[in-house]
Tab-separated table of C-alpha atoms in Angstrom:
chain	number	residue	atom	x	y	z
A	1189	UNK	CA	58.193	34.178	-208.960
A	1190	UNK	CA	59.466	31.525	-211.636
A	1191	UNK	CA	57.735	28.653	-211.572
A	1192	UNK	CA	59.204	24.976	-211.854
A	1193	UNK	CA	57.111	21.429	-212.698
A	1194	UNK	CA	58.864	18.030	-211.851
A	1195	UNK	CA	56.790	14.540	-211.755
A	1196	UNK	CA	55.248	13.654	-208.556
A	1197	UNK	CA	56.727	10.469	-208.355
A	1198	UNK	CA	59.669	8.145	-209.584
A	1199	UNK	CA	61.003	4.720	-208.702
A	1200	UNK	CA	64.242	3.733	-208.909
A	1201	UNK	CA	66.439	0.769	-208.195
A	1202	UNK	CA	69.236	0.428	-206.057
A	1203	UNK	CA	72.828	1.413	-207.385
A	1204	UNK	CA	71.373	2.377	-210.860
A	1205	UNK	CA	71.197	5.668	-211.625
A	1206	UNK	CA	68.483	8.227	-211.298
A	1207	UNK	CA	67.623	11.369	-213.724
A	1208	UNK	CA	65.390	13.922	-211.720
A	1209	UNK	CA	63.864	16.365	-213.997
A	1210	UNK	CA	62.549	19.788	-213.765
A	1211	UNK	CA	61.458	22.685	-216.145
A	1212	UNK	CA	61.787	26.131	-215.687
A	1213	UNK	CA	60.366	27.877	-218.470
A	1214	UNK	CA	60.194	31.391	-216.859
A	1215	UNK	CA	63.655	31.497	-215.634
A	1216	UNK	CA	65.190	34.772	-215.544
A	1217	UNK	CA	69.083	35.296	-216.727
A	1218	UNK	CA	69.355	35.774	-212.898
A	1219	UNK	CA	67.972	32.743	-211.251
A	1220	UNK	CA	70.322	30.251	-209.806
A	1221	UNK	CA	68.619	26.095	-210.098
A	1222	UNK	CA	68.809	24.984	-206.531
A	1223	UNK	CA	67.922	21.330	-205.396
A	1224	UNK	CA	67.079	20.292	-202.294
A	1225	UNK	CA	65.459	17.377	-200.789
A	1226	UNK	CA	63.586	16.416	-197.942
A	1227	UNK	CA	63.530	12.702	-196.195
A	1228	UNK	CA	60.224	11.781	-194.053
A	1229	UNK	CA	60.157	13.903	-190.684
A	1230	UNK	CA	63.149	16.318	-191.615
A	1231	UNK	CA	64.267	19.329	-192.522
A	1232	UNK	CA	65.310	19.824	-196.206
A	1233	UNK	CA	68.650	19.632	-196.640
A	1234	UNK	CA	70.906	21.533	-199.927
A	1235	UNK	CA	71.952	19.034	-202.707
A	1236	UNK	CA	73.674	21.158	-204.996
A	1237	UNK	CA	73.116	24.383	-207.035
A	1238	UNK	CA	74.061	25.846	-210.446
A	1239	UNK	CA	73.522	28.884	-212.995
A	1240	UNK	CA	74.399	28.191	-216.447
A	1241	UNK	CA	77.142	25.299	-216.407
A	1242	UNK	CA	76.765	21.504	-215.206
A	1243	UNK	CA	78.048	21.015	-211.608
A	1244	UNK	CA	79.078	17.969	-209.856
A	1245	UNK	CA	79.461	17.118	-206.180
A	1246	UNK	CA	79.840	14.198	-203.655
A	1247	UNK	CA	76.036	14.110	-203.569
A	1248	UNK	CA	74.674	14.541	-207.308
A	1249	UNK	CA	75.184	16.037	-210.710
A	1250	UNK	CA	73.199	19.106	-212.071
A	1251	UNK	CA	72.880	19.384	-215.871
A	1252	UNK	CA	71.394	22.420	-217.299
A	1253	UNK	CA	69.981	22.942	-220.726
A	1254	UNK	CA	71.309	25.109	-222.727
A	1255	UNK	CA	68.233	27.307	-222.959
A	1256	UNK	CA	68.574	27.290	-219.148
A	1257	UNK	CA	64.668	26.339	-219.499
A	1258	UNK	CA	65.440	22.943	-218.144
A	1259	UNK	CA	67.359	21.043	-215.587
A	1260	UNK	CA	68.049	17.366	-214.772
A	1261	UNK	CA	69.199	16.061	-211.246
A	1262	UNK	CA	71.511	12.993	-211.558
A	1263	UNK	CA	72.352	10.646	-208.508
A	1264	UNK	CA	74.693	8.514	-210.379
A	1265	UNK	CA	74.192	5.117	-207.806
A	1266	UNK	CA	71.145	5.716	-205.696
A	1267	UNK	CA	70.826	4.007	-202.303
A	1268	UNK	CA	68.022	3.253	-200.067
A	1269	UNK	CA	69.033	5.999	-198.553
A	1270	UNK	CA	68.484	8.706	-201.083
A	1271	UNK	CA	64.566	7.913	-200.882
A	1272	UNK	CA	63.008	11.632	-200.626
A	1273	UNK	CA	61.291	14.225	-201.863
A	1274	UNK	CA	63.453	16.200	-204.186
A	1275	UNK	CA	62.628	19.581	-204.808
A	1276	UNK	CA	64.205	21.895	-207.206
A	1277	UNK	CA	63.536	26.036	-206.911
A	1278	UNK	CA	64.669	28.754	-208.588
A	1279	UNK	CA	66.127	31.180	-206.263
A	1280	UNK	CA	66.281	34.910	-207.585
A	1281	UNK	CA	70.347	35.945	-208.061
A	1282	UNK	CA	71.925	38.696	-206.654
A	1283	UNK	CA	73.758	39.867	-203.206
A	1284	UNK	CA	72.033	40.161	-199.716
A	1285	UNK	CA	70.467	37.299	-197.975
A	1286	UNK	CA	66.912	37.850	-198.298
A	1287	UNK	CA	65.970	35.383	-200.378
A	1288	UNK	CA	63.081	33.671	-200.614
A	1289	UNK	CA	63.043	29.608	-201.631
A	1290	UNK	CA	59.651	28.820	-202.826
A	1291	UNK	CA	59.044	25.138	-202.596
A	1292	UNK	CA	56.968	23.294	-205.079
A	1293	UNK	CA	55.280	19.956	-204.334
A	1294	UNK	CA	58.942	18.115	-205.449
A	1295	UNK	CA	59.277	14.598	-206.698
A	1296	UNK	CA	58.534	11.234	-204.350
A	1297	UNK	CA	61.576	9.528	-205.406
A	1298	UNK	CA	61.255	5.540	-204.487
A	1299	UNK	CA	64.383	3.271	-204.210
A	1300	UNK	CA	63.573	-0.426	-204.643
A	1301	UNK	CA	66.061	-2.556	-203.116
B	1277	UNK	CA	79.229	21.583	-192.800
B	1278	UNK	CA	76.907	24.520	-191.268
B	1279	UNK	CA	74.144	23.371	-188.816
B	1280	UNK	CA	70.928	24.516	-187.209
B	1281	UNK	CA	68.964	22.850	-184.569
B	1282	UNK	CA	65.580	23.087	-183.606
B	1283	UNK	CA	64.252	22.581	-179.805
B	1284	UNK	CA	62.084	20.996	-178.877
B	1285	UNK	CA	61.899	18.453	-182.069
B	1286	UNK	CA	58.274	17.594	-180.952
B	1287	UNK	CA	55.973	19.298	-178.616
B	1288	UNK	CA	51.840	18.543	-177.800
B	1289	UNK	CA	49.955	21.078	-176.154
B	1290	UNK	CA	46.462	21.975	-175.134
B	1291	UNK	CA	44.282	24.371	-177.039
B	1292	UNK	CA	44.519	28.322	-175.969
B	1293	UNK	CA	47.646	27.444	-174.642
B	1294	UNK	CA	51.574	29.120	-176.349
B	1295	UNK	CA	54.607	27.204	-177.170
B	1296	UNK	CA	58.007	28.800	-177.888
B	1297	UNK	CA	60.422	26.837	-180.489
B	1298	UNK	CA	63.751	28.088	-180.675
B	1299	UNK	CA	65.909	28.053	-184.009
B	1300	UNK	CA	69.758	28.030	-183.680
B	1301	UNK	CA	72.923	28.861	-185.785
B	1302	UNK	CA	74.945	26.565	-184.066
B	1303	UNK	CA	78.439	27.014	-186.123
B	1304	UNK	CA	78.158	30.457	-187.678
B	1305	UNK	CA	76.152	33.518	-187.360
B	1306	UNK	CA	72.872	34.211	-189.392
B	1307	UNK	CA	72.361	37.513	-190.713
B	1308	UNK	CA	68.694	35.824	-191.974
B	1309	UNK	CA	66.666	33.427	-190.555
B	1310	UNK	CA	63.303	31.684	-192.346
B	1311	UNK	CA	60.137	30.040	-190.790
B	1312	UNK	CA	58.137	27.428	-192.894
B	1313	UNK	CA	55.546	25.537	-191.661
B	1314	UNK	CA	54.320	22.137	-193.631
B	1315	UNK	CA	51.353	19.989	-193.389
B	1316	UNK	CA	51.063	16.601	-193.553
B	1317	UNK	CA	51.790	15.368	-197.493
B	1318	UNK	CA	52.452	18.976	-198.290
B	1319	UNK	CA	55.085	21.328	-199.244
B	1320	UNK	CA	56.875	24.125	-197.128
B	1321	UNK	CA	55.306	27.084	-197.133
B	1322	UNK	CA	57.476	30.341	-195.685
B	1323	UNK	CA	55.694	31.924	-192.893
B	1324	UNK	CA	58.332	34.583	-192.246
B	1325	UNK	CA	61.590	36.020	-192.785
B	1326	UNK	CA	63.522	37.977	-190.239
B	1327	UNK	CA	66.757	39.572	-190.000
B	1328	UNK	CA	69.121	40.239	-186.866
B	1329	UNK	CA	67.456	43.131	-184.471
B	1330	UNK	CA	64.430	44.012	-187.259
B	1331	UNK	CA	61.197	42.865	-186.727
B	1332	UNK	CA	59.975	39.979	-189.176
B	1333	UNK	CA	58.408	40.286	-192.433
B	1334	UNK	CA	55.661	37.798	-192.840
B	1335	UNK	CA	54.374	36.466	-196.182
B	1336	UNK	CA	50.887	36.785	-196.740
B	1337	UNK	CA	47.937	35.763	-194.928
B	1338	UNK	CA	49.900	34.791	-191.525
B	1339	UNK	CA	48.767	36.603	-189.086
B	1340	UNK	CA	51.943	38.230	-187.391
B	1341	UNK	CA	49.869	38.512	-183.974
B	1342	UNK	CA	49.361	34.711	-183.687
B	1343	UNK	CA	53.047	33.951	-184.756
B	1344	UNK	CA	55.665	36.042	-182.915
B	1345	UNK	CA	59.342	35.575	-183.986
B	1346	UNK	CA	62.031	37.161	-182.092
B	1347	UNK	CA	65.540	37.355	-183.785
B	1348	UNK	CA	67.765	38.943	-180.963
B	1349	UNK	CA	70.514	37.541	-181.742
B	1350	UNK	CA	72.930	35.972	-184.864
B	1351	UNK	CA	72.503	32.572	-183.475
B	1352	UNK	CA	69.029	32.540	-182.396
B	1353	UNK	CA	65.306	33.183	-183.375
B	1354	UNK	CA	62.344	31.976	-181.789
B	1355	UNK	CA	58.532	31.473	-183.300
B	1356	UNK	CA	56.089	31.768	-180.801
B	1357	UNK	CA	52.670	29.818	-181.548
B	1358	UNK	CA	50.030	31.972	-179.006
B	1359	UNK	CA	46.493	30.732	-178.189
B	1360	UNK	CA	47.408	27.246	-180.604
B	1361	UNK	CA	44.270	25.398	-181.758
B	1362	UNK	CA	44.162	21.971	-183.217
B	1363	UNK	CA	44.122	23.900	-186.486
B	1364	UNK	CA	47.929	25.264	-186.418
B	1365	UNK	CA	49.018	21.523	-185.488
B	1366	UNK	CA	52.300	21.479	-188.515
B	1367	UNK	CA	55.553	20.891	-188.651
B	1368	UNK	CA	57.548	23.740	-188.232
B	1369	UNK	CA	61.362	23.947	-189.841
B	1370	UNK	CA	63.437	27.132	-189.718
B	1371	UNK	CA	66.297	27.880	-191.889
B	1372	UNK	CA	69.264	30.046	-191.359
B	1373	UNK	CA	71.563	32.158	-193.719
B	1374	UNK	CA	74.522	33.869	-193.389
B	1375	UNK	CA	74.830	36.343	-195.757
B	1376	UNK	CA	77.837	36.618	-198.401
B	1377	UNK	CA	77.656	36.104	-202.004
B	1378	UNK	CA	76.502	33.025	-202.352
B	1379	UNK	CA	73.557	33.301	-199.339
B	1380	UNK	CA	72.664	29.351	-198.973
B	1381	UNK	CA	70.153	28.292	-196.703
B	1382	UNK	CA	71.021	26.128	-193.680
B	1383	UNK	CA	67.744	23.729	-192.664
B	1384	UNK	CA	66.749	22.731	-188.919
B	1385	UNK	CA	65.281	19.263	-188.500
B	1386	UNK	CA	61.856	20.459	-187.445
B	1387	UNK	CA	59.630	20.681	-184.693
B	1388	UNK	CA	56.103	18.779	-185.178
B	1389	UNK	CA	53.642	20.544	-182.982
B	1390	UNK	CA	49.968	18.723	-181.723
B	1391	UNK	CA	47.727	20.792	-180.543
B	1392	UNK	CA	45.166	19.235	-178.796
């Protein structure tokens, strides 16, 4: 399986914006750049996904390198709320629903009020 | 949004004894459903994957005989800890998908098991 490395840790400060990133060196032309992220004593829950292009939604932006061999997870205002583990996977492309999401050890992301 | 719910969200039991936790599609129907387990300051780490009516596929080095999952139905599959010892104390998250295209997986909220 492609591998991904993110920091351990980051600290941010309320309402400023975060940049989360991750590399992917082994990605394969078919390997879709998921993010998820975990708060203490919960499930993970789905932040947003993306292939080749930069995606945006309500939660976060995805930017993706060109080379694909990189990706960068933007909150654009981060709350107290968004303090989690964020953990970004590479999830192998194609139909069926199989799959297997192989979590890494993420990135402790710390919001100082 | 899709959701899955886990039951119970925390259980303690004695050593030697079973506990059943039950996973469940509660707004759509899950053609695949996932068991991880995770340790305390650790990552998730995928136990098993089984599919509707099919027995599970387990990833290697968990023992299938110690874990039973049962996925009878679209909405429901169950992971079975038998003969628990402190050692398989975790917390234990399913995750549900429903197939398609696009094949995103839906997280439960856990179920922290003691074993004491």
């Amino acid at each position: 399986d492609a591998k991904t490395t993110q920091p351990n840790s980051m600290e941010s400060n309320e309402e400023e914006p975060v940049h989360l990133p991750c590399n992917h060196s082994t990605i394969s032309g078919t390997d879709y750049i998921h993010w998820y992220r975990q708060l203490p004593s919960q499930g993970p829950e789905y932040v947003i996904h993306g292939l080749t292009s930069n995606v945006n939604n309500r939660m976060a932006s995805l930017a993706i390198a060109e080379d694909r061999k990189s990706s960068t997870l933007i909150l654009h205002r981060a709350t107290l709320r968004d303090a989690a583990v964020y953990y970004c996977i590479l999830r192998v492309g194609g139909g069926g629903s199989n799959y297997k999401l192989t979590f890494g050890k993420g990135t402790l992301l710390t919001v100082n009020p | 949004g899709a959701v899955v719910s886990q039951h119970p969200s925390w259980v303690i039991c004695k050593s030697g004894t079973s506990v059943k936790i039950e996973c469940r599609s509660l707004d759509f129907q899950a053609t695949t459903m996932f068991w991880y387990r995770q340790f305390p300051k650790q990552s998730l780490m995928l136990m098993a994957t089984s599919n509707e009516g099919s027995k599970a596929t387990y990833e290697q080095g968990v023992e299938k005989d110690k874990f039973l999952i049962n996925h009878a139905s679209l909405t429901l599959s169950t992971l079975t800890v038998t003969s628990a010892h402190p050692e398989d104390s975790s917390f234990y998250i399913c995750s549900a998908s429903a197939g398609g295209s696009y094949n995103e997986q839906f997280f439960g909220p856990g179920t922290r098991l003691t074993v004491l």
